[in-house]
């Protein structure tokens, strides 16, 4: 038995399903940005990392990557505070460039709303969102999502970049957490 199994309620999206969908998204992005010479994927740390690295491997259009880190959750807190802090900004100047934000999950929408408003001020030529997961019933702010992997129900999930109290981001699938889970 692996240590993570005690926290898993059920595997919500298995590895094959995830990889197939990421492949479809990679193809879709590549088609839409065909001929684009200045595409920049902006990965939101830390949850978006696994999605980014798989997505870019499935893309055929040339692109650069950059990272930014934000925080909207305290450790162990399950609800977005609505207060977003920039922990690490981009190193790339995005003015006049086509930017695609790669995010793990959209919950309330507070985090992406903040990021979108901040990046829009820097006047990119294009600014779109690619999110692996979305919980539409939790949305407080409407977010224009150009590419979406899966809509999911209002359940806390972890794996494939998403953490359960900072662990288990390495799991190749997305799982729901057991209802009797308590933080260590
Ligand atoms: P939002 O600002 O409420 O949309 O929250 C977005 C951020 O909260 C995501 O980027 C995740 O880091 C985190 N988050 C939201 N739901 C989950 C979840 O079910 N598991 C792990 N992290 C989550
Ligand atoms: Mg995140």
PDB file of N, CA and C in Angstrom, residues 79-135:
ATOM      1  N   UNK A  79     -10.814  27.406   1.745  1.00  0.00           N
ATOM      2  CA  UNK A  79     -11.515  28.432   0.995  1.00  0.00           C
ATOM      3  C   UNK A  79     -10.610  29.587   0.644  1.00  0.00           C
ATOM      4  N   UNK A  80     -10.701  29.991  -0.606  1.00  0.00           N
ATOM      5  CA  UNK A  80      -9.915  31.114  -1.076  1.00  0.00           C
ATOM      6  C   UNK A  80     -10.290  32.340  -0.262  1.00  0.00           C
ATOM      7  N   UNK A  81      -9.269  33.077   0.183  1.00  0.00           N
ATOM      8  CA  UNK A  81      -9.539  34.258   1.000  1.00  0.00           C
ATOM      9  C   UNK A  81     -10.039  35.403   0.138  1.00  0.00           C
ATOM     10  N   UNK A  82      -9.806  35.295  -1.174  1.00  0.00           N
ATOM     11  CA  UNK A  82     -10.132  36.414  -2.044  1.00  0.00           C
ATOM     12  C   UNK A  82      -8.997  37.415  -2.086  1.00  0.00           C
ATOM     13  N   UNK A  83      -8.039  37.239  -1.183  1.00  0.00           N
ATOM     14  CA  UNK A  83      -6.866  38.109  -1.167  1.00  0.00           C
ATOM     15  C   UNK A  83      -5.731  37.358  -1.850  1.00  0.00           C
ATOM     16  N   UNK A  84      -5.257  37.918  -2.949  1.00  0.00           N
ATOM     17  CA  UNK A  84      -4.213  37.249  -3.724  1.00  0.00           C
ATOM     18  C   UNK A  84      -2.916  38.025  -3.589  1.00  0.00           C
ATOM     19  N   UNK A  85      -1.847  37.316  -3.318  1.00  0.00           N
ATOM     20  CA  UNK A  85      -0.536  37.957  -3.219  1.00  0.00           C
ATOM     21  C   UNK A  85       0.393  37.407  -4.284  1.00  0.00           C
ATOM     22  N   UNK A  86       1.178  38.276  -4.904  1.00  0.00           N
ATOM     23  CA  UNK A  86       2.194  37.835  -5.857  1.00  0.00           C
ATOM     24  C   UNK A  86       3.442  37.462  -5.066  1.00  0.00           C
ATOM     25  N   UNK A  87       3.827  36.208  -5.141  1.00  0.00           N
ATOM     26  CA  UNK A  87       5.031  35.759  -4.437  1.00  0.00           C
ATOM     27  C   UNK A  87       6.249  35.815  -5.357  1.00  0.00           C
ATOM     28  N   UNK A  88       6.002  35.606  -6.644  1.00  0.00           N
ATOM     29  CA  UNK A  88       7.080  35.654  -7.634  1.00  0.00           C
ATOM     30  C   UNK A  88       6.496  36.115  -8.957  1.00  0.00           C
ATOM     31  N   UNK A  89       7.090  37.150  -9.509  1.00  0.00           N
ATOM     32  CA  UNK A  89       6.564  37.700 -10.764  1.00  0.00           C
ATOM     33  C   UNK A  89       7.288  37.076 -11.964  1.00  0.00           C
ATOM     34  N   UNK A  90       6.745  37.321 -13.154  1.00  0.00           N
ATOM     35  CA  UNK A  90       7.362  36.849 -14.389  1.00  0.00           C
ATOM     36  C   UNK A  90       8.706  37.534 -14.593  1.00  0.00           C
ATOM     37  N   UNK A  91       9.594  36.865 -15.339  1.00  0.00           N
ATOM     38  CA  UNK A  91      10.843  37.512 -15.728  1.00  0.00           C
ATOM     39  C   UNK A  91      10.722  38.080 -17.134  1.00  0.00           C
ATOM     40  N   UNK A  92       9.710  37.622 -17.862  1.00  0.00           N
ATOM     41  CA  UNK A  92       9.529  38.016 -19.252  1.00  0.00           C
ATOM     42  C   UNK A  92       8.673  39.268 -19.364  1.00  0.00           C
ATOM     43  N   UNK A  93       9.074  40.153 -20.269  1.00  0.00           N
ATOM     44  CA  UNK A  93       8.241  41.307 -20.594  1.00  0.00           C
ATOM     45  C   UNK A  93       7.175  40.838 -21.594  1.00  0.00           C
ATOM     46  N   UNK A  94       5.910  40.938 -21.208  1.00  0.00           N
ATOM     47  CA  UNK A  94       4.847  40.352 -22.047  1.00  0.00           C
ATOM     48  C   UNK A  94       4.191  41.374 -22.965  1.00  0.00           C
ATOM     49  N   UNK A  95       4.638  42.604 -22.949  1.00  0.00           N
ATOM     50  CA  UNK A  95       4.018  43.618 -23.805  1.00  0.00           C
ATOM     51  C   UNK A  95       4.086  43.193 -25.271  1.00  0.00           C
ATOM     52  N   UNK A  96       2.943  43.185 -25.923  1.00  0.00           N
ATOM     53  CA  UNK A  96       2.874  42.836 -27.339  1.00  0.00           C
ATOM     54  C   UNK A  96       2.960  41.350 -27.639  1.00  0.00           C
ATOM     55  N   UNK A  97       3.000  40.507 -26.609  1.00  0.00           N
ATOM     56  CA  UNK A  97       3.135  39.058 -26.837  1.00  0.00           C
ATOM     57  C   UNK A  97       1.826  38.322 -26.600  1.00  0.00           C
ATOM     58  N   UNK A  98       1.741  37.134 -27.185  1.00  0.00           N
ATOM     59  CA  UNK A  98       0.582  36.269 -26.966  1.00  0.00           C
ATOM     60  C   UNK A  98       0.842  35.391 -25.749  1.00  0.00           C
ATOM     61  N   UNK A  99       0.017  35.577 -24.736  1.00  0.00           N
ATOM     62  CA  UNK A  99       0.216  34.906 -23.458  1.00  0.00           C
ATOM     63  C   UNK A  99      -0.916  33.911 -23.206  1.00  0.00           C
ATOM     64  N   UNK A 100      -0.525  32.709 -22.808  1.00  0.00           N
ATOM     65  CA  UNK A 100      -1.506  31.697 -22.418  1.00  0.00           C
ATOM     66  C   UNK A 100      -1.189  31.261 -20.984  1.00  0.00           C
ATOM     67  N   UNK A 101      -2.112  31.551 -20.093  1.00  0.00           N
ATOM     68  CA  UNK A 101      -1.922  31.195 -18.685  1.00  0.00           C
ATOM     69  C   UNK A 101      -2.304  29.732 -18.481  1.00  0.00           C
ATOM     70  N   UNK A 102      -1.425  28.978 -17.846  1.00  0.00           N
ATOM     71  CA  UNK A 102      -1.670  27.556 -17.588  1.00  0.00           C
ATOM     72  C   UNK A 102      -1.885  27.365 -16.089  1.00  0.00           C
ATOM     73  N   UNK A 103      -3.106  26.984 -15.729  1.00  0.00           N
ATOM     74  CA  UNK A 103      -3.503  26.871 -14.317  1.00  0.00           C
ATOM     75  C   UNK A 103      -3.988  25.457 -14.015  1.00  0.00           C
ATOM     76  N   UNK A 104      -3.832  25.057 -12.776  1.00  0.00           N
ATOM     77  CA  UNK A 104      -4.314  23.729 -12.383  1.00  0.00           C
ATOM     78  C   UNK A 104      -5.836  23.702 -12.237  1.00  0.00           C
ATOM     79  N   UNK A 105      -6.381  24.659 -11.490  1.00  0.00           N
ATOM     80  CA  UNK A 105      -7.809  24.580 -11.173  1.00  0.00           C
ATOM     81  C   UNK A 105      -8.386  25.966 -10.919  1.00  0.00           C
ATOM     82  N   UNK A 106      -9.596  26.177 -11.372  1.00  0.00           N
ATOM     83  CA  UNK A 106     -10.306  27.421 -11.072  1.00  0.00           C
ATOM     84  C   UNK A 106     -11.439  27.083 -10.125  1.00  0.00           C
ATOM     85  N   UNK A 107     -11.390  27.713  -8.974  1.00  0.00           N
ATOM     86  CA  UNK A 107     -12.354  27.445  -7.916  1.00  0.00           C
ATOM     87  C   UNK A 107     -13.276  28.667  -7.814  1.00  0.00           C
ATOM     88  N   UNK A 108     -12.998  29.590  -6.906  1.00  0.00           N
ATOM     89  CA  UNK A 108     -13.809  30.809  -6.823  1.00  0.00           C
ATOM     90  C   UNK A 108     -13.574  31.714  -8.035  1.00  0.00           C
ATOM     91  N   UNK A 109     -12.373  31.626  -8.604  1.00  0.00           N
ATOM     92  CA  UNK A 109     -12.001  32.499  -9.715  1.00  0.00           C
ATOM     93  C   UNK A 109     -11.206  33.712  -9.253  1.00  0.00           C
ATOM     94  N   UNK A 110     -11.066  33.878  -7.946  1.00  0.00           N
ATOM     95  CA  UNK A 110     -10.357  35.057  -7.418  1.00  0.00           C
ATOM     96  C   UNK A 110      -8.909  35.137  -7.896  1.00  0.00           C
ATOM     97  N   UNK A 111      -8.228  34.004  -7.867  1.00  0.00           N
ATOM     98  CA  UNK A 111      -6.807  34.001  -8.228  1.00  0.00           C
ATOM     99  C   UNK A 111      -6.619  34.424  -9.678  1.00  0.00           C
ATOM    100  N   UNK A 112      -7.349  33.776 -10.568  1.00  0.00           N
ATOM    101  CA  UNK A 112      -7.170  34.096 -11.995  1.00  0.00           C
ATOM    102  C   UNK A 112      -7.665  35.485 -12.334  1.00  0.00           C
ATOM    103  N   UNK A 113      -8.711  35.922 -11.676  1.00  0.00           N
ATOM    104  CA  UNK A 113      -9.201  37.278 -11.934  1.00  0.00           C
ATOM    105  C   UNK A 113      -8.104  38.294 -11.622  1.00  0.00           C
ATOM    106  N   UNK A 114      -7.435  38.077 -10.513  1.00  0.00           N
ATOM    107  CA  UNK A 114      -6.353  38.973 -10.112  1.00  0.00           C
ATOM    108  C   UNK A 114      -5.204  38.924 -11.123  1.00  0.00           C
ATOM    109  N   UNK A 115      -4.806  37.698 -11.495  1.00  0.00           N
ATOM    110  CA  UNK A 115      -3.697  37.531 -12.436  1.00  0.00           C
ATOM    111  C   UNK A 115      -4.044  38.154 -13.789  1.00  0.00           C
ATOM    112  N   UNK A 116      -5.251  37.908 -14.251  1.00  0.00           N
ATOM    113  CA  UNK A 116      -5.663  38.444 -15.558  1.00  0.00           C
ATOM    114  C   UNK A 116      -5.637  39.966 -15.557  1.00  0.00           C
ATOM    115  N   UNK A 117      -6.150  40.555 -14.498  1.00  0.00           N
ATOM    116  CA  UNK A 117      -6.166  42.026 -14.444  1.00  0.00           C
ATOM    117  C   UNK A 117      -4.747  42.585 -14.399  1.00  0.00           C
ATOM    118  N   UNK A 118      -3.892  41.917 -13.630  1.00  0.00           N
ATOM    119  CA  UNK A 118      -2.510  42.384 -13.515  1.00  0.00           C
ATOM    120  C   UNK A 118      -1.770  42.271 -14.850  1.00  0.00           C
ATOM    121  N   UNK A 119      -1.931  41.127 -15.515  1.00  0.00           N
ATOM    122  CA  UNK A 119      -1.204  40.925 -16.778  1.00  0.00           C
ATOM    123  C   UNK A 119      -1.771  41.784 -17.904  1.00  0.00           C
ATOM    124  N   UNK A 120      -3.074  42.031 -17.861  1.00  0.00           N
ATOM    125  CA  UNK A 120      -3.699  42.858 -18.908  1.00  0.00           C
ATOM    126  C   UNK A 120      -3.111  44.270 -18.911  1.00  0.00           C
ATOM    127  N   UNK A 121      -2.786  44.760 -17.730  1.00  0.00           N
ATOM    128  CA  UNK A 121      -2.179  46.100 -17.626  1.00  0.00           C
ATOM    129  C   UNK A 121      -0.848  46.194 -18.346  1.00  0.00           C
ATOM    130  N   UNK A 122      -0.211  45.044 -18.556  1.00  0.00           N
ATOM    131  CA  UNK A 122       1.102  45.043 -19.233  1.00  0.00           C
ATOM    132  C   UNK A 122       0.959  44.974 -20.750  1.00  0.00           C
ATOM    133  N   UNK A 123      -0.249  45.046 -21.214  1.00  0.00           N
ATOM    134  CA  UNK A 123      -0.594  45.129 -22.627  1.00  0.00           C
ATOM    135  C   UNK A 123      -0.018  44.030 -23.519  1.00  0.00           C
ATOM    136  N   UNK A 124      -0.337  42.771 -23.196  1.00  0.00           N
ATOM    137  CA  UNK A 124       0.024  41.686 -24.114  1.00  0.00           C
ATOM    138  C   UNK A 124      -0.839  41.783 -25.368  1.00  0.00           C
ATOM    139  N   UNK A 125      -0.382  41.159 -26.462  1.00  0.00           N
ATOM    140  CA  UNK A 125      -1.167  41.165 -27.697  1.00  0.00           C
ATOM    141  C   UNK A 125      -2.373  40.243 -27.553  1.00  0.00           C
ATOM    142  N   UNK A 126      -2.232  39.212 -26.726  1.00  0.00           N
ATOM    143  CA  UNK A 126      -3.320  38.277 -26.463  1.00  0.00           C
ATOM    144  C   UNK A 126      -3.151  37.701 -25.070  1.00  0.00           C
ATOM    145  N   UNK A 127      -4.271  37.425 -24.409  1.00  0.00           N
ATOM    146  CA  UNK A 127      -4.191  36.870 -23.056  1.00  0.00           C
ATOM    147  C   UNK A 127      -5.333  35.882 -22.888  1.00  0.00           C
ATOM    148  N   UNK A 128      -4.993  34.589 -22.794  1.00  0.00           N
ATOM    149  CA  UNK A 128      -6.014  33.536 -22.689  1.00  0.00           C
ATOM    150  C   UNK A 128      -5.673  32.618 -21.520  1.00  0.00           C
ATOM    151  N   UNK A 129      -6.665  31.813 -21.139  1.00  0.00           N
ATOM    152  CA  UNK A 129      -6.504  30.904 -20.006  1.00  0.00           C
ATOM    153  C   UNK A 129      -6.682  29.462 -20.449  1.00  0.00           C
ATOM    154  N   UNK A 130      -5.771  28.614 -19.992  1.00  0.00           N
ATOM    155  CA  UNK A 130      -5.887  27.170 -20.179  1.00  0.00           C
ATOM    156  C   UNK A 130      -5.856  26.541 -18.789  1.00  0.00           C
ATOM    157  N   UNK A 131      -6.985  25.995 -18.358  1.00  0.00           N
ATOM    158  CA  UNK A 131      -7.067  25.407 -17.017  1.00  0.00           C
ATOM    159  C   UNK A 131      -7.375  23.923 -17.127  1.00  0.00           C
ATOM    160  N   UNK A 132      -6.722  23.139 -16.309  1.00  0.00           N
ATOM    161  CA  UNK A 132      -6.989  21.697 -16.333  1.00  0.00           C
ATOM    162  C   UNK A 132      -8.367  21.393 -15.748  1.00  0.00           C
ATOM    163  N   UNK A 133      -8.660  22.008 -14.593  1.00  0.00           N
ATOM    164  CA  UNK A 133      -9.903  21.692 -13.887  1.00  0.00           C
ATOM    165  C   UNK A 133     -10.674  22.961 -13.552  1.00  0.00           C
ATOM    166  N   UNK A 134     -11.979  22.813 -13.438  1.00  0.00           N
ATOM    167  CA  UNK A 134     -12.818  23.925 -13.004  1.00  0.00           C
ATOM    168  C   UNK A 134     -13.939  23.382 -12.142  1.00  0.00           C
ATOM    169  N   UNK A 135     -14.249  24.130 -11.076  1.00  0.00           N
ATOM    170  CA  UNK A 135     -15.417  23.808 -10.242  1.00  0.00           C
ATOM    171  C   UNK A 135     -16.448  24.905 -10.477  1.00  0.00           C
TER     172      UNK A 135
END
